[in-house]
XYZ file of C-alpha atoms in Angstrom:
409
model
C -23.200 24.329 1.215
C -21.449 21.455 2.964
C -19.185 19.377 0.705
C -20.233 15.732 0.614
C -17.270 13.443 0.034
C -17.080 9.679 -0.316
C -14.209 7.851 1.382
C -14.054 4.384 -0.159
C -11.726 1.844 1.390
C -10.907 -0.619 4.136
C -11.673 -0.073 7.806
C -8.265 -1.209 9.033
C -6.577 1.418 6.868
C -8.938 4.313 7.420
C -10.359 4.232 10.946
C -7.913 6.545 12.689
C -7.774 9.012 9.808
C -11.533 9.417 9.445
C -11.961 11.050 12.834
C -9.561 13.803 11.790
C -11.539 14.479 8.616
C -14.687 15.387 10.509
C -15.580 19.023 9.936
C -18.721 21.176 9.903
C -17.853 21.927 6.254
C -17.520 18.282 5.252
C -20.117 15.511 5.142
C -18.442 12.113 5.167
C -19.927 9.151 3.338
C -17.863 6.050 4.130
C -18.007 2.927 1.963
C -16.287 -0.143 3.420
C -16.788 -3.828 4.082
C -14.867 -3.749 7.383
C -16.215 -0.870 9.492
C -14.545 -0.330 12.840
C -15.800 1.709 15.769
C -13.951 4.824 14.598
C -15.385 4.561 11.099
C -18.901 4.242 12.469
C -18.372 7.254 14.731
C -16.843 9.462 12.027
C -19.211 8.689 9.162
C -22.249 10.843 8.556
C -23.428 7.996 6.319
C -21.944 4.501 6.435
C -22.523 2.115 3.517
C -21.436 -1.515 3.667
C -20.032 -2.875 0.402
C -16.926 -4.255 -1.268
C -14.743 -1.181 -1.966
C -13.105 -3.022 -4.883
C -16.415 -3.585 -6.702
C -17.756 -0.576 -8.633
C -21.218 -2.066 -9.064
C -21.462 -2.888 -5.364
C -20.369 0.610 -4.326
C -22.844 2.346 -6.648
C -25.685 0.038 -5.556
C -24.924 0.662 -1.869
C -24.846 4.430 -2.399
C -28.174 4.273 -4.209
C -29.733 2.169 -1.449
C -28.506 4.727 1.109
C -30.196 7.529 -0.829
C -26.932 9.216 -1.843
C -27.729 11.203 -4.989
C -24.975 13.832 -4.747
C -21.245 13.654 -4.167
C -18.758 16.512 -4.485
C -15.659 14.365 -4.263
C -14.419 10.807 -3.810
C -11.127 9.215 -2.799
C -9.818 5.915 -1.431
C -8.214 5.272 1.937
C -6.591 1.967 2.825
C -7.540 0.305 -0.471
C -5.815 0.025 -3.842
C -8.952 0.703 -5.922
C -8.324 3.645 -8.315
C -10.640 2.274 -11.060
C -13.549 2.209 -8.596
C -12.793 5.774 -7.518
C -12.698 6.910 -11.145
C -15.991 5.208 -12.030
C -17.818 6.623 -8.991
C -16.419 10.098 -9.617
C -17.599 9.939 -13.237
C -21.060 8.742 -12.176
C -21.516 11.721 -9.826
C -19.683 14.312 -11.928
C -16.825 14.708 -9.433
C -13.210 15.578 -10.246
C -11.105 12.517 -10.986
C -8.811 10.721 -13.380
C -10.206 8.941 -16.473
C -10.964 5.244 -15.991
C -8.413 4.305 -18.667
C -5.690 6.136 -16.754
C -6.496 4.357 -13.491
C -6.485 0.982 -15.236
C -3.116 1.804 -16.794
C -1.535 2.296 -13.396
C -3.401 -0.555 -11.655
C -2.898 -3.405 -14.143
C 0.774 -4.334 -13.981
C 1.173 -5.431 -17.601
C -0.323 -2.195 -18.969
C 1.698 -0.039 -16.575
C 4.988 -1.698 -17.460
C 4.412 -1.304 -21.199
C 3.688 2.420 -20.828
C 6.715 2.985 -18.607
C 8.951 1.024 -20.978
C 7.839 3.150 -23.931
C 8.638 6.240 -21.848
C 12.209 5.037 -21.318
C 12.000 4.297 -17.583
C 14.492 1.864 -16.069
C 12.512 -1.334 -15.401
C 13.225 -4.991 -14.681
C 13.220 -7.156 -17.802
C 9.667 -8.468 -18.030
C 7.104 -10.324 -20.108
C 3.417 -11.101 -19.731
C 1.840 -14.551 -19.788
C -1.702 -15.932 -19.867
C -0.816 -19.622 -19.471
C 1.762 -21.907 -17.911
C 3.313 -22.546 -21.327
C 3.696 -18.810 -21.979
C 5.270 -18.432 -18.542
C 7.852 -21.129 -19.346
C 8.776 -19.287 -22.550
C 8.972 -15.930 -20.743
C 11.299 -17.324 -18.072
C 13.527 -18.783 -20.783
C 13.844 -15.311 -22.354
C 14.415 -13.402 -19.098
C 16.490 -15.966 -17.217
C 16.231 -17.230 -13.644
C 15.547 -16.069 -10.997
C 12.279 -14.304 -11.775
C 9.263 -12.988 -9.889
C 5.715 -13.933 -10.912
C 2.995 -11.331 -10.263
C -0.728 -11.550 -11.046
C -1.367 -8.502 -13.217
C -4.563 -7.424 -11.465
C -3.862 -8.168 -7.790
C -2.507 -6.031 -4.927
C -1.041 -6.691 -1.503
C 1.562 -9.151 -2.856
C -1.171 -11.766 -3.346
C 0.112 -14.490 -5.660
C 3.581 -12.906 -5.952
C 6.298 -15.577 -5.922
C 9.958 -16.044 -6.661
C 11.046 -18.778 -9.084
C 14.652 -19.966 -8.823
C 14.743 -23.267 -10.691
C 13.203 -24.827 -13.789
C 11.145 -27.350 -11.821
C 9.457 -24.529 -9.895
C 8.152 -22.697 -12.971
C 5.050 -24.701 -13.831
C 3.476 -25.155 -10.366
C 4.134 -21.569 -9.350
C 2.899 -20.186 -12.665
C -0.332 -22.142 -12.192
C -0.728 -20.747 -8.667
C -0.075 -17.167 -9.786
C -2.554 -17.510 -12.655
C -5.223 -18.802 -10.253
C -4.588 -15.948 -7.817
C -5.355 -13.293 -10.405
C -7.495 -12.847 -13.457
C -5.585 -15.283 -15.637
C -2.748 -12.973 -16.667
C 0.621 -12.610 -14.928
C 3.779 -10.558 -15.252
C 7.129 -12.346 -15.271
C 9.845 -10.003 -13.986
C 13.595 -10.188 -13.619
C 14.524 -10.526 -9.930
C 16.662 -7.569 -8.859
C 18.500 -6.975 -5.589
C 18.896 -3.646 -3.815
C 17.182 -1.408 -1.290
C 13.466 -0.670 -1.621
C 11.676 2.570 -0.803
C 8.244 4.176 -0.682
C 7.640 7.685 -2.026
C 4.341 9.481 -1.385
C 3.422 12.732 -3.092
C 1.041 14.794 -5.191
C 1.426 15.286 -8.932
C -0.089 18.644 -9.990
C 0.590 20.577 -13.216
C 3.637 18.455 -13.999
C 5.288 19.030 -10.615
C 5.735 16.275 -8.042
C 5.243 17.498 -4.474
C 6.854 14.854 -2.256
C 5.499 14.643 1.288
C 6.933 11.341 2.484
C 9.862 9.030 1.801
C 10.510 5.773 3.659
C 12.764 2.736 3.444
C 10.947 -0.580 3.149
C 12.104 -3.241 5.603
C 12.973 -6.460 3.791
C 15.386 -8.086 6.229
C 13.184 -11.209 6.293
C 12.125 -10.895 2.656
C 12.618 -14.540 1.640
C 11.975 -16.242 4.965
C 8.668 -17.599 3.625
C 9.899 -18.451 0.137
C 8.579 -18.510 -2.500
C 6.435 -15.713 -1.029
C 7.902 -12.341 -0.016
C 7.528 -10.803 3.430
C 7.667 -7.026 3.846
C 8.521 -6.203 7.448
C 7.362 -2.566 7.431
C 8.694 0.932 6.789
C 11.404 3.126 8.296
C 11.894 6.892 8.502
C 14.171 8.722 8.011
C 15.619 7.026 4.947
C 19.197 5.788 4.796
C 19.561 7.358 1.332
C 21.280 10.708 0.885
C 19.339 13.822 -0.092
C 20.808 13.578 -3.609
C 19.736 9.953 -3.955
C 16.195 10.783 -2.765
C 16.016 13.589 -5.326
C 17.115 11.142 -8.031
C 14.330 8.747 -7.014
C 11.843 11.631 -6.970
C 12.708 12.589 -10.556
C 12.218 8.978 -11.671
C 8.787 8.921 -10.028
C 7.869 12.240 -11.661
C 8.750 10.811 -15.082
C 6.671 7.720 -14.366
C 3.660 9.736 -13.216
C 3.924 11.930 -16.294
C 4.092 8.908 -18.613
C 0.961 7.451 -16.995
C -0.806 10.850 -17.037
C -1.369 10.807 -13.290
C -2.067 14.523 -12.955
C -3.615 15.841 -10.797
C -3.278 12.877 -8.469
C -2.017 11.635 -5.158
C 0.896 9.269 -5.887
C 2.081 6.088 -4.177
C 5.215 4.310 -5.396
C 7.568 1.437 -4.668
C 11.127 1.947 -5.887
C 14.160 -0.330 -5.930
C 17.639 1.139 -5.930
C 20.088 -1.523 -7.083
C 23.512 -1.948 -5.542
C 25.078 -0.388 -8.645
C 22.868 2.719 -8.411
C 20.016 2.008 -10.850
C 16.661 3.522 -9.836
C 13.950 1.046 -10.837
C 10.265 1.935 -10.577
C 8.498 -1.214 -9.354
C 5.010 0.174 -8.655
C 3.247 3.506 -9.139
C -0.417 4.200 -8.635
C -2.842 7.051 -8.019
C -3.850 6.574 -4.396
C -2.555 7.579 -0.999
C 0.022 5.185 0.451
C -1.835 2.585 2.521
C -1.177 0.440 5.589
C -1.313 3.674 7.657
C 2.072 4.699 6.229
C 1.161 8.106 4.762
C -1.480 9.019 7.315
C 0.366 7.945 10.486
C 3.906 6.618 10.038
C 5.131 9.425 7.777
C 3.090 12.015 9.656
C 4.539 10.939 13.011
C 8.047 11.311 11.557
C 7.654 14.613 9.674
C 4.539 16.322 11.038
C 2.996 16.416 7.529
C -0.696 15.498 7.316
C -1.530 14.766 3.639
C -5.278 14.299 4.126
C -6.350 17.963 3.783
C -4.670 18.067 0.379
C -6.173 14.689 -0.585
C -9.590 16.242 0.137
C -8.718 19.380 -1.861
C -7.741 17.313 -4.912
C -10.879 15.187 -4.611
C -12.974 18.370 -4.623
C -11.040 19.847 -7.567
C -9.399 22.578 -5.518
C -5.783 23.821 -5.573
C -3.078 22.038 -3.627
C -1.557 23.840 -0.640
C 2.183 22.992 -0.907
C 2.946 24.834 2.347
C 1.162 22.057 4.253
C 3.587 19.503 2.822
C 6.696 21.031 4.412
C 8.114 18.901 7.285
C 7.858 20.396 10.758
C 9.883 17.749 12.611
C 12.387 14.947 12.036
C 11.705 11.908 14.186
C 12.741 8.276 13.765
C 9.626 6.156 13.214
C 9.242 2.521 12.202
C 6.307 0.282 11.434
C 6.959 -3.417 11.845
C 4.732 -6.395 11.103
C 4.606 -9.851 12.620
C 3.847 -12.418 9.884
C 0.946 -14.824 10.283
C 2.305 -18.300 9.652
C -0.073 -20.959 10.876
C -1.394 -22.152 14.204
C -4.559 -22.242 16.301
C -5.213 -19.360 18.692
C -5.647 -20.439 22.315
C -5.933 -16.998 23.950
C -5.884 -13.408 22.684
C -5.924 -10.142 24.621
C -6.209 -6.449 23.773
C -3.118 -5.161 21.924
C -3.842 -1.658 23.202
C -2.611 -2.811 26.620
C 0.912 -2.770 25.135
C 0.703 0.858 23.970
C 1.557 2.086 27.454
C 5.204 1.339 26.693
C 7.413 4.355 25.962
C 7.824 4.993 22.248
C 4.806 2.915 21.168
C 2.358 4.857 19.002
C 0.043 1.929 18.333
C -0.193 -1.866 18.321
C -2.820 -3.636 16.253
C -3.927 -7.023 14.990
C -3.677 -7.584 11.265
C -6.628 -9.999 11.228
C -9.624 -10.992 13.304
C -8.408 -13.218 16.142
C -10.321 -15.190 18.776
C -9.795 -18.459 20.660
C -10.021 -21.234 18.103
C -9.057 -19.057 15.108
C -7.045 -21.109 12.625
C -4.250 -18.987 11.163
C -3.174 -20.353 7.758
C 0.454 -20.588 6.593
C 1.929 -17.357 5.243
C 1.065 -16.709 1.596
C 1.788 -13.032 0.955
C 2.143 -9.439 2.144
C -1.445 -9.168 3.371
C -0.964 -11.969 5.902
C 0.157 -9.894 8.892
C -0.639 -11.258 12.322
C 0.020 -7.937 14.034
C 1.796 -4.627 13.631
C 3.365 -1.873 15.702
C 4.247 1.767 15.034
C 7.113 2.942 17.228
C 9.212 6.103 17.528
C 12.453 7.172 19.211
C 15.427 9.505 18.834
C 17.058 7.281 16.211
C 16.098 4.382 13.977
C 17.943 1.707 15.981
C 16.120 2.706 19.159
C 12.754 2.762 17.392
C 13.426 -0.697 15.932
C 14.268 -1.987 19.407
C 10.977 -0.628 20.784
C 9.083 -2.294 17.951
C 10.827 -5.643 18.458
C 10.152 -5.656 22.223
C 6.523 -4.755 21.603
C 5.916 -7.547 19.107
C 7.471 -10.039 21.537
C 4.989 -8.864 24.191
C 1.832 -9.357 22.100
C -1.077 -10.671 24.207
C -1.480 -13.832 22.142
C -0.952 -17.524 22.743
C -1.156 -20.376 20.254
C -1.913 -23.994 21.080
C 1.127 -26.213 20.967
C 1.291 -29.093 18.534
C 0.101 -31.611 21.131
C -2.883 -29.388 21.971
């Protein structure tokens, strides 16, 4: 019998990957609120709904007549609790809801990791401006404020002075569900590790450096410029990071699970686990950027785990070593006068893809930058070495077919 699997996520993060999942042995049900042409072509059944809303997903599946699923996973969305609830409803393999909430809600995750002895920033939780003021006094400036229940850097801000605490705490509280994490601000290099946790073993299939050269250009908000492979860290340093991630996944009981992490390595060598969750790394990093660099396609093993089948570690061994970068252009205000097709730029040597990060048309008002999700455009580029790949990416972003009205216009 054909396996029916639900892919629940965002069109911009899943479109290219879905086409490669098509198989006579697999029936794809795709749940998204932003379906692109590729998603429509790849899906055997397409359901339109908010992939972050469990009730909406279940209602849309019911309306589409879906009464059986053999597996479910997310692609391009940070929604593990939804995946867990849908899997439970249909009797599919999956992590318990409590486990997915523990790794999704920042305050719960930090408490569990602290009890497990992981190296973390000093932190406190707050549910009001007054509690935030007290937390900052205990931790000391500068700090970072993070809504506990939000992703994509939404509402994440740096606080450097006493007069900034109250207005930024109020903004962070509004951005989330009324509870924020106050964290010590640490400096160092940041990295992304992608892997599978099965039977206590962490099978790493991707490791990238996060590009933060323009991190505080839009202060108090942070801008992440993209990802870079191969990493600048040594093999020994990467192994040290991997062991830290394994300990974190074990503490959170993420097993079996696909793992996505953000790690900071301080200038004095501390390995600090900033984020860890049970989903495939998004923003096309695991499915395209890492794959272009190493030749490893994680999706077959994501499907195996979703169906409750054994992992195939042999498929996670790199087959090539290529320099690949993804770089984003931040969206920071303006009114669009003219926009063309970014695919016209992909004819350049070394350009894998160019894409808009938001819907653009003449007259579109682009708001000021407010967080990591506000990307105007992005490019994935490759070359013989990182410097050459970065140069290709920079030239490509300068050549975007886009014009804004000037101030007088």
